[in-house]
Coordinates of C-alpha atoms and ligand atoms in Angstrom, one line a residue:
X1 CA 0.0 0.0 0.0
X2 CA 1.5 3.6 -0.6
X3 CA 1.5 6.2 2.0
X4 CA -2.2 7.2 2.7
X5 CA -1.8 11.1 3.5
X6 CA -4.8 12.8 5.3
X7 CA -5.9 14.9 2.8
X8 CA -4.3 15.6 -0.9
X9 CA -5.1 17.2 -4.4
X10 CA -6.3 15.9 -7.3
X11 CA -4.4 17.3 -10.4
X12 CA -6.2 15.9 -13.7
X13 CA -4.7 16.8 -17.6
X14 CA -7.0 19.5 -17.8
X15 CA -5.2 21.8 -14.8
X16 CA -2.0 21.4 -16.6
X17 CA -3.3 22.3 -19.4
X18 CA -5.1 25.3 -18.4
X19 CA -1.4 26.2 -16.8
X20 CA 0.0 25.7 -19.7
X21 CA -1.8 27.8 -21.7
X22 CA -1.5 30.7 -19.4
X23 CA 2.6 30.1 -19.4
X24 CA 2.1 30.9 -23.0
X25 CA 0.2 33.5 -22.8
X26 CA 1.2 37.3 -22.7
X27 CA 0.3 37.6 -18.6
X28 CA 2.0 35.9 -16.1
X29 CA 0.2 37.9 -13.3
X30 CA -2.6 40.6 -13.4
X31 CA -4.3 39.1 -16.7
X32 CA -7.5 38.0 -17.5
X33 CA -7.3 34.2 -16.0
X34 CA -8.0 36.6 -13.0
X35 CA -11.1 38.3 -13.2
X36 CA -12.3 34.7 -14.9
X37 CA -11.7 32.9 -11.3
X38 CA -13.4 35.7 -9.5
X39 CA -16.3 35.8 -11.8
X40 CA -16.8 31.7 -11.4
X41 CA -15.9 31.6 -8.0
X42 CA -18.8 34.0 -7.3
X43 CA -21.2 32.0 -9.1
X44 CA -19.9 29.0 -7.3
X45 CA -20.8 30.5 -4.0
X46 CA -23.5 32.9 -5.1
X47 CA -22.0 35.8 -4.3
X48 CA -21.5 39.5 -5.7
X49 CA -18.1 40.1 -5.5
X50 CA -14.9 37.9 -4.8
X51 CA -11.5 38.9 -4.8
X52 CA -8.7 36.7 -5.6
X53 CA -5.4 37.1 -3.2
X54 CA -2.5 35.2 -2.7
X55 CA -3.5 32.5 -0.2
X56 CA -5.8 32.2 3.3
X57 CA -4.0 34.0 5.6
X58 CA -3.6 37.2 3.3
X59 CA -7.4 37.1 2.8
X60 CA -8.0 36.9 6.0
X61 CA -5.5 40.0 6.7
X62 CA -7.6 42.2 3.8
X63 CA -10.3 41.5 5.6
X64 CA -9.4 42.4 9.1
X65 CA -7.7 45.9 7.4
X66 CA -10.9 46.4 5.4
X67 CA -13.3 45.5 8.6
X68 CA -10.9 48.5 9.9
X69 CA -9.5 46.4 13.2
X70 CA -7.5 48.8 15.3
X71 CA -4.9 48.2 18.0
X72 CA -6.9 46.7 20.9
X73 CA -9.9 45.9 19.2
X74 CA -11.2 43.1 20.9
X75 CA -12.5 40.3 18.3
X76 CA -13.8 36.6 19.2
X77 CA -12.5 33.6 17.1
X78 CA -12.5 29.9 18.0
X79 CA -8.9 28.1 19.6
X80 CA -9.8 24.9 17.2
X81 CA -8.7 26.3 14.1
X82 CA -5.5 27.4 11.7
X83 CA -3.5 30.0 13.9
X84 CA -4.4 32.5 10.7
X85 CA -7.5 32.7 12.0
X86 CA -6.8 34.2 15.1
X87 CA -3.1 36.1 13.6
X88 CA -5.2 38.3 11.5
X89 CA -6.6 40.8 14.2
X90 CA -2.9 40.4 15.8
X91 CA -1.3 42.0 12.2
X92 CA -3.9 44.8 13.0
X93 CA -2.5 45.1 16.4
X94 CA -6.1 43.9 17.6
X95 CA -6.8 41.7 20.9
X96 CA -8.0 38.3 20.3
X97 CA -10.7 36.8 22.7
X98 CA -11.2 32.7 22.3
X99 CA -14.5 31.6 22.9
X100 CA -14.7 27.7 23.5
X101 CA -16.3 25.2 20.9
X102 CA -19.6 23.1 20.9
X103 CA -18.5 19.3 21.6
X104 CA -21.0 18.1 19.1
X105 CA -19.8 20.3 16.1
X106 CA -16.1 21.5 16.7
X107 CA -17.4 25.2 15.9
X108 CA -17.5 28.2 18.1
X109 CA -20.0 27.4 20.8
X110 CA -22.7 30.4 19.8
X111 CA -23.6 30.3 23.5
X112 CA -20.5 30.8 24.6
X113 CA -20.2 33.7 22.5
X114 CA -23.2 35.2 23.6
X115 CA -22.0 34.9 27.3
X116 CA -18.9 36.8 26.5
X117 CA -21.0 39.4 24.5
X118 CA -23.7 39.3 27.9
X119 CA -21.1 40.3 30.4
X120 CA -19.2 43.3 28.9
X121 CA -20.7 47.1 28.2
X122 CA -22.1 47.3 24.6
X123 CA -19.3 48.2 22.2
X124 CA -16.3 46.2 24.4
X125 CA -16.3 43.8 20.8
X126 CA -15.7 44.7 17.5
X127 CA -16.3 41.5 15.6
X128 CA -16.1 37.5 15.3
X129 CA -14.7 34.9 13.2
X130 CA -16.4 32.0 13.0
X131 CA -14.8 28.9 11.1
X132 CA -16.4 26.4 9.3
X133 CA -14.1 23.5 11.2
X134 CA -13.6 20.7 9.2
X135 CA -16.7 21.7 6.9
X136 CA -19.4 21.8 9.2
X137 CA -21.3 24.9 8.3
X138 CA -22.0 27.3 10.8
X139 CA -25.2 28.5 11.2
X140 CA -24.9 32.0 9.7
X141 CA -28.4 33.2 10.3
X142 CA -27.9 32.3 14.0
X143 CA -24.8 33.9 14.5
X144 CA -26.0 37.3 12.3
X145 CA -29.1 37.4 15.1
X146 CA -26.6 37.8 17.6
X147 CA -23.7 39.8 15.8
X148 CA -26.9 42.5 15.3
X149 CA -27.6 42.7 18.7
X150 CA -23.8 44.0 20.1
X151 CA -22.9 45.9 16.7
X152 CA -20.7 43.8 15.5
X153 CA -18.9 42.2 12.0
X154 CA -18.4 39.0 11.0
X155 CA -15.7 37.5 9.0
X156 CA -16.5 34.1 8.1
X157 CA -13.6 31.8 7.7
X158 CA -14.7 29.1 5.5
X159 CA -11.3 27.8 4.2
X160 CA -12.7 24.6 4.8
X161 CA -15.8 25.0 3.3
X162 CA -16.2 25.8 -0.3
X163 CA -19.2 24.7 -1.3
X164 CA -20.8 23.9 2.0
X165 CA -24.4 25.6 3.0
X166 CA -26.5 25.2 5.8
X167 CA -30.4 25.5 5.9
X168 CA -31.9 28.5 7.3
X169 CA -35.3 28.8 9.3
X170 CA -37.2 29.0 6.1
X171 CA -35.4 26.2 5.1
X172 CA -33.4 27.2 2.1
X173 CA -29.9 26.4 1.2
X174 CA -27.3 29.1 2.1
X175 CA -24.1 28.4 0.7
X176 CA -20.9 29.4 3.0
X177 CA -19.5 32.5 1.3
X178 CA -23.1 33.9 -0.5
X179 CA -22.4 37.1 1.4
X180 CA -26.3 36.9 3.3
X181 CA -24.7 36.8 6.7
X182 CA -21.4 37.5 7.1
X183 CA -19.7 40.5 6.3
X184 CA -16.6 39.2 4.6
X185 CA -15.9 35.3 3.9
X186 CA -12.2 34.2 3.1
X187 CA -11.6 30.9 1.4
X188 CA -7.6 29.1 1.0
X189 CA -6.3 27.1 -1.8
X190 CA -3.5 25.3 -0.1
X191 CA -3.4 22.3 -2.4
X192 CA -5.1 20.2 1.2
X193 CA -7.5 21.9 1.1
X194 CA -11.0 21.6 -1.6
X195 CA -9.7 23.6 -4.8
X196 CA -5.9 23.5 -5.3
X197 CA -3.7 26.6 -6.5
X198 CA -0.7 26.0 -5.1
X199 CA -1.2 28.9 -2.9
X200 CA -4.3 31.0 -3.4
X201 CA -7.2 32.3 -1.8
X202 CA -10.6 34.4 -2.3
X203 CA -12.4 37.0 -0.6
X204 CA -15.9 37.5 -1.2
X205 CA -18.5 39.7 0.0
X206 CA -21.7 41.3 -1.2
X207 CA -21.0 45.1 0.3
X208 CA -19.5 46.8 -2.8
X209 CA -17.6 49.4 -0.5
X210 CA -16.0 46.8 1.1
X211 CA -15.2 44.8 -2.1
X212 CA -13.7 48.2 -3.5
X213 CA -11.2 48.6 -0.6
X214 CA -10.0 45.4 -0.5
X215 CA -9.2 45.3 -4.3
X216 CA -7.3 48.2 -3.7
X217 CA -5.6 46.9 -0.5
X218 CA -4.6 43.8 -2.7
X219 CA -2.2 46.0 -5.3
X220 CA -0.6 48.3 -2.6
X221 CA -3.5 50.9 -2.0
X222 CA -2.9 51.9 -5.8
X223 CA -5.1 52.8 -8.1
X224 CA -5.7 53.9 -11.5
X225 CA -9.3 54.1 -11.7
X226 CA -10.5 57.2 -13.2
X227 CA -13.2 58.1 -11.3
X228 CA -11.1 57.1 -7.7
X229 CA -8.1 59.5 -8.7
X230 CA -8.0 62.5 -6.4
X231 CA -5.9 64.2 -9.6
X232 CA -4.9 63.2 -13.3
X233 CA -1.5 63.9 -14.8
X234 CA -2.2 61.3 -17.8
X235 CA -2.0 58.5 -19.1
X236 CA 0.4 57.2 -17.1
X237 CA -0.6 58.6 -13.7
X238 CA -1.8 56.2 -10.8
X239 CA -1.9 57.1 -7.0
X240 CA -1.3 55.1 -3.6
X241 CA -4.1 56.0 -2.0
X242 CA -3.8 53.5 1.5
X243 CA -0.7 51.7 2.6
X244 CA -1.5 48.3 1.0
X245 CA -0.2 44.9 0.1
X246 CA 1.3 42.7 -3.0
X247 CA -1.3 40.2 -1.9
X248 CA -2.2 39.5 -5.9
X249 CA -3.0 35.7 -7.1
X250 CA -0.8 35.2 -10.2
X251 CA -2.7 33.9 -13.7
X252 CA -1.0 30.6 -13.4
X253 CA -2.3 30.0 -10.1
X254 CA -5.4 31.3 -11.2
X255 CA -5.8 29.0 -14.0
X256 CA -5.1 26.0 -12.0
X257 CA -7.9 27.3 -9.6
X258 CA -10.2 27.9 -12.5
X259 CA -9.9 24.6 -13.8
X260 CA -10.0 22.8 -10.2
X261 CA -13.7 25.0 -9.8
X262 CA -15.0 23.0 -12.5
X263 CA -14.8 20.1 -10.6
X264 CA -15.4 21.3 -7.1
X265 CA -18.7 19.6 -6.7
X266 CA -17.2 16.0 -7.9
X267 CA -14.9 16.4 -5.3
X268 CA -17.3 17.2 -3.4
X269 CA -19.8 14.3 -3.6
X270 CA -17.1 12.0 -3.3
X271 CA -15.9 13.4 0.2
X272 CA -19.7 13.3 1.0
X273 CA -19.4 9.7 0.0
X274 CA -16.2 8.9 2.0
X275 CA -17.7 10.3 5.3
X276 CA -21.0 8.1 4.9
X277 CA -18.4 5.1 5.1
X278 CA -16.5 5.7 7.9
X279 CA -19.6 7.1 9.5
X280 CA -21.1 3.3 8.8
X281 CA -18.1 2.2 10.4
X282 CA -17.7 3.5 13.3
X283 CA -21.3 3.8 14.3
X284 CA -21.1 0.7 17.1
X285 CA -17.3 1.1 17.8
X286 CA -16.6 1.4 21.7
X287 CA -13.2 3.2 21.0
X288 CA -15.2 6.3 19.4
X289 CA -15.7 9.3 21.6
X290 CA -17.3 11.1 18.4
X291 CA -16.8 11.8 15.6
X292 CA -17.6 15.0 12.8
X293 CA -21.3 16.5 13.1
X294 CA -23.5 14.9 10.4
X295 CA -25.1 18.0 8.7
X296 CA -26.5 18.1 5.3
X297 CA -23.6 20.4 3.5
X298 CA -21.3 19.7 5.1
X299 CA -17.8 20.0 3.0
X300 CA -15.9 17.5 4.9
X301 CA -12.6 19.5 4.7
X302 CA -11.7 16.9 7.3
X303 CA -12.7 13.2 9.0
X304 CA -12.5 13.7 12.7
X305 CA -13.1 11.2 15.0
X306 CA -12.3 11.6 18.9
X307 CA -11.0 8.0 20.1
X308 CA -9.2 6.5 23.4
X309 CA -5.5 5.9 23.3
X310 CA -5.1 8.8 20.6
X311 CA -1.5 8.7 21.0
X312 CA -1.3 5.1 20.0
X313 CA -3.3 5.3 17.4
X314 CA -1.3 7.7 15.5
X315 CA 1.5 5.7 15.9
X316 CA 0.3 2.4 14.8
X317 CA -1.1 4.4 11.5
X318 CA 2.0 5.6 11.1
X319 CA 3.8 2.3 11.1
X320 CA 1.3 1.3 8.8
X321 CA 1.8 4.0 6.3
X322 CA -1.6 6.5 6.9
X323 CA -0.6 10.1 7.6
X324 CA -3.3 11.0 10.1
X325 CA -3.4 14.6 11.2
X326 CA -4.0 16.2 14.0
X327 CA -6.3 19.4 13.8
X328 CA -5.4 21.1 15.7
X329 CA -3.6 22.1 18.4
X330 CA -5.9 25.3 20.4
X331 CA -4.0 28.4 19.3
X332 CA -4.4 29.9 22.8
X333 CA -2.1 27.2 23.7
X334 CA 0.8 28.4 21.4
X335 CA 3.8 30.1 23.4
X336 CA 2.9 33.0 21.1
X337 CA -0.5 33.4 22.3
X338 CA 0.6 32.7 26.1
X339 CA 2.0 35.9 26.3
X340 CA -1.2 37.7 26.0
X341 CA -2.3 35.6 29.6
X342 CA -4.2 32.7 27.8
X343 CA -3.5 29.4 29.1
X344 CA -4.2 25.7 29.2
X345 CA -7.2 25.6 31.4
X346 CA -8.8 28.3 29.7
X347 CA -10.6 26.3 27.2
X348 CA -12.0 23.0 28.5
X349 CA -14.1 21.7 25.9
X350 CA -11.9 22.8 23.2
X351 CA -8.5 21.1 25.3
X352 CA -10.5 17.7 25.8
X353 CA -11.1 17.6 22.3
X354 CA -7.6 18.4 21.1
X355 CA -6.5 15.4 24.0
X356 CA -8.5 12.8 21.8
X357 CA -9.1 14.3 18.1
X358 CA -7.8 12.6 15.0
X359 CA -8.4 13.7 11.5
X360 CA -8.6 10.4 9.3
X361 CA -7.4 10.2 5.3
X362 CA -10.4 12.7 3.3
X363 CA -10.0 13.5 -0.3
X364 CA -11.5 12.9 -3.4
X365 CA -9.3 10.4 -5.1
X366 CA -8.6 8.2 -2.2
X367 CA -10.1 4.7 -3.3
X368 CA -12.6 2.4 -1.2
X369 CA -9.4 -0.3 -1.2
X370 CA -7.4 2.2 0.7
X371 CA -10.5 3.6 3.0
X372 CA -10.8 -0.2 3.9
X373 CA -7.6 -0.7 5.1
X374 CA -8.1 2.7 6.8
X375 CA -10.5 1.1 8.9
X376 CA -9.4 -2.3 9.1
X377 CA -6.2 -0.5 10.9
X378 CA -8.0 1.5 13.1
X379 CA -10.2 -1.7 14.1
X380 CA -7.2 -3.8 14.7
X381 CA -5.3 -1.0 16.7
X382 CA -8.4 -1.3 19.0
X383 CA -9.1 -5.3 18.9
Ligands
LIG401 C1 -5.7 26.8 5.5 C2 -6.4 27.7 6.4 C3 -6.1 29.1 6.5 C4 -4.9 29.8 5.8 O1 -4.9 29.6 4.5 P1 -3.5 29.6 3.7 O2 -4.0 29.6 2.3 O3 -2.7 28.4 4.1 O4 -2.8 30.9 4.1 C5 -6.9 29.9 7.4 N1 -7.9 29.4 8.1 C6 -8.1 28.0 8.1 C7 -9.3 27.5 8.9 C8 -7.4 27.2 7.2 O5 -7.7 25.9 7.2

């Protein structure tokens, strides 16, 4: 059996040759095979606008700038997630505030949230980042409710969930990133995660002032837009009008990305398809804790399953030759994050997951042979 990784792209002849064609053409970076990933993407998620940048985290940086975070702006994210998630309001000097997770879906615990929001003066936050862990989708409409009531913004970080939606209470589909609910929704393309550009990522939004500053926060607050300029010396004139980024996608990343898009949704059943089995599985199993939240949309990013003997576990895959992951590690436990006075302790539910969490092989192309000797390992680590 080869290695089994946890989670891996899927590279078929058509992304090469949609590469190719782009190293052949006249733009390398800032061409059309931009615009043509934003305008797909968009319709993907059904959203107004989306931005293409060059990966997760800088998205989620644009976003924080154009949200305007200042220093000491105190802004509520979950510790089960990528530290990006949490570093974006530290670039803007902001002050991060973890809110524990729900046991049964690994995403912020709303109530938990609202506690926080309960017992400080109106005003004391500025915003929230939910994640969509693993794929479950947060419910949007929920959290919007309560981001209303304290004044606040939402950045959805969904870079595990292109293509997932939850159902709202008049039960229609609302796909993570449509712009309804959130403010701001950022997206990666790390090749482990649903659409592969190498490194990429999208911003997308329906508030058209928003989506204006963060294009222009993308190409170093510099603009040539006629009707923007504050003056006009000609043809060639262009002004820096904030202190922005190079946080620009090239065309051959986007090309890749555009050509992944087209089969998002494949990849997507079949991950949908892959979670029923192991689901099957380990319905009866003593060793399981528990495992992902069954919701329809879900976009099972990731497979978790909380077991005994984690430790073990991991091992024995490993000697075996499956790459299980661990996801993740709560960011208010990093010696970075330490320093601002969180600690272990502070987090319980999020801590006793992390003690027993283990994120199984999830991706497209992994075959039902190697999914059954997935299981048949697990099953005679435990026997
Ligand atoms: C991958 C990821 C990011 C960062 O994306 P990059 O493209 O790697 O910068 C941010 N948040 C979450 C939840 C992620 O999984």
């Amino acid at each position: 059996m080869n290695p089994i990784p946890y989670g891996r792209q899927n590279i078929t002849q058509d992304d090469i040759d949609a590469v190719v064609a782009v190293l052949k053409s006249d733009f390398l970076t800032q061409g059309p095979a931009i615009s043509e990933f934003e305008k797909a993407f968009a319709n993907y998620v059904g959203v107004r606008y989306a931005v293409a940048v060059s990966n997760g985290t800088a998205a989620l940086h644009l976003a924080a700038l154009a949200l305007n975070v200042k220093p000491n702006d105190k802004v509520i994210t979950t510790p089960i997630t990528f530290a990006a998630s949490a570093n974006c309001i530290r670039y803007c000097g902001g002050e991060v505030v973890f809110a524990d997770i729900d046991p049964h879906n690994y995403c912020l615990d709303i109530k938990k949230v609202e506690e926080l929001l309960a017992q400080s003066p109106y005003g004391t936050y500025k915003g929230i980042i939910p994640v969509d862990f693993a794929g479950y989708p947060v419910n949007m409409e929920e959290l919007r409710k309560l981001a209303d009531r304290y004044g606040l913004w939402i950045i959805e970080d969904a870079c595990h969930a292109p293509g997932g939606f939850f159902i709202d209470s008049n039960g229609q589909k609302q796909l993570c990133g449509n712009g309804l609910y959130s403010d701001i929704t950022v997206f990666s393309f790390h090749p482990v995660k649903h659409i592969a550009c190498g490194e990429g990522g999208m911003i997308t939004t329906n508030n058209e002032v928003l989506y204006k500053k963060i294009q222009l926060l993308r190409t170093h607050g510099i603009t040539k837009d006629p009707g923007l300029l504050h003056d006009n010396h000609g043809g060639w004139y262009y002004e820096m009008q904030e202190l922005g980024y190079n946080y620009r996608l090239t065309d051959i990343q986007a090309a890749l990305g555009n050509s992944q898009l087209k089969k998002a949704d494949e990849g997507l059943n079949r991950r949908r398809e892959i979670a029923n089995i192991y689901k099957e599985a380990f319905k009866d199993k003593s060793y399981i804790i528990g495992q992902s939240g069954f919701v329809e949309g879900h976009a099972y990013h990731l497979y978790v399953i909380e077991v005994e003997n984690r430790k073990g576990l991991h091992e024995f895959l490993r000697d075996n030759n499956i790459f299980a992951q661990i996801h993740y590690i709560p960011v208010h436990t990093m010696p970075y994050y330490k320093q601002f006075g969180w600690n272990i302790g502070d987090l319980p539910v999020a801590e006793k997951y992390y003690s027993c969490c283990i994120s199984l092989p999830m991706y497209p192309t992994l075959t039902d042979d190697e999914q059954v000797f997935v299981i048949k390992t697990i099953n005679e680590f435990y026997a």
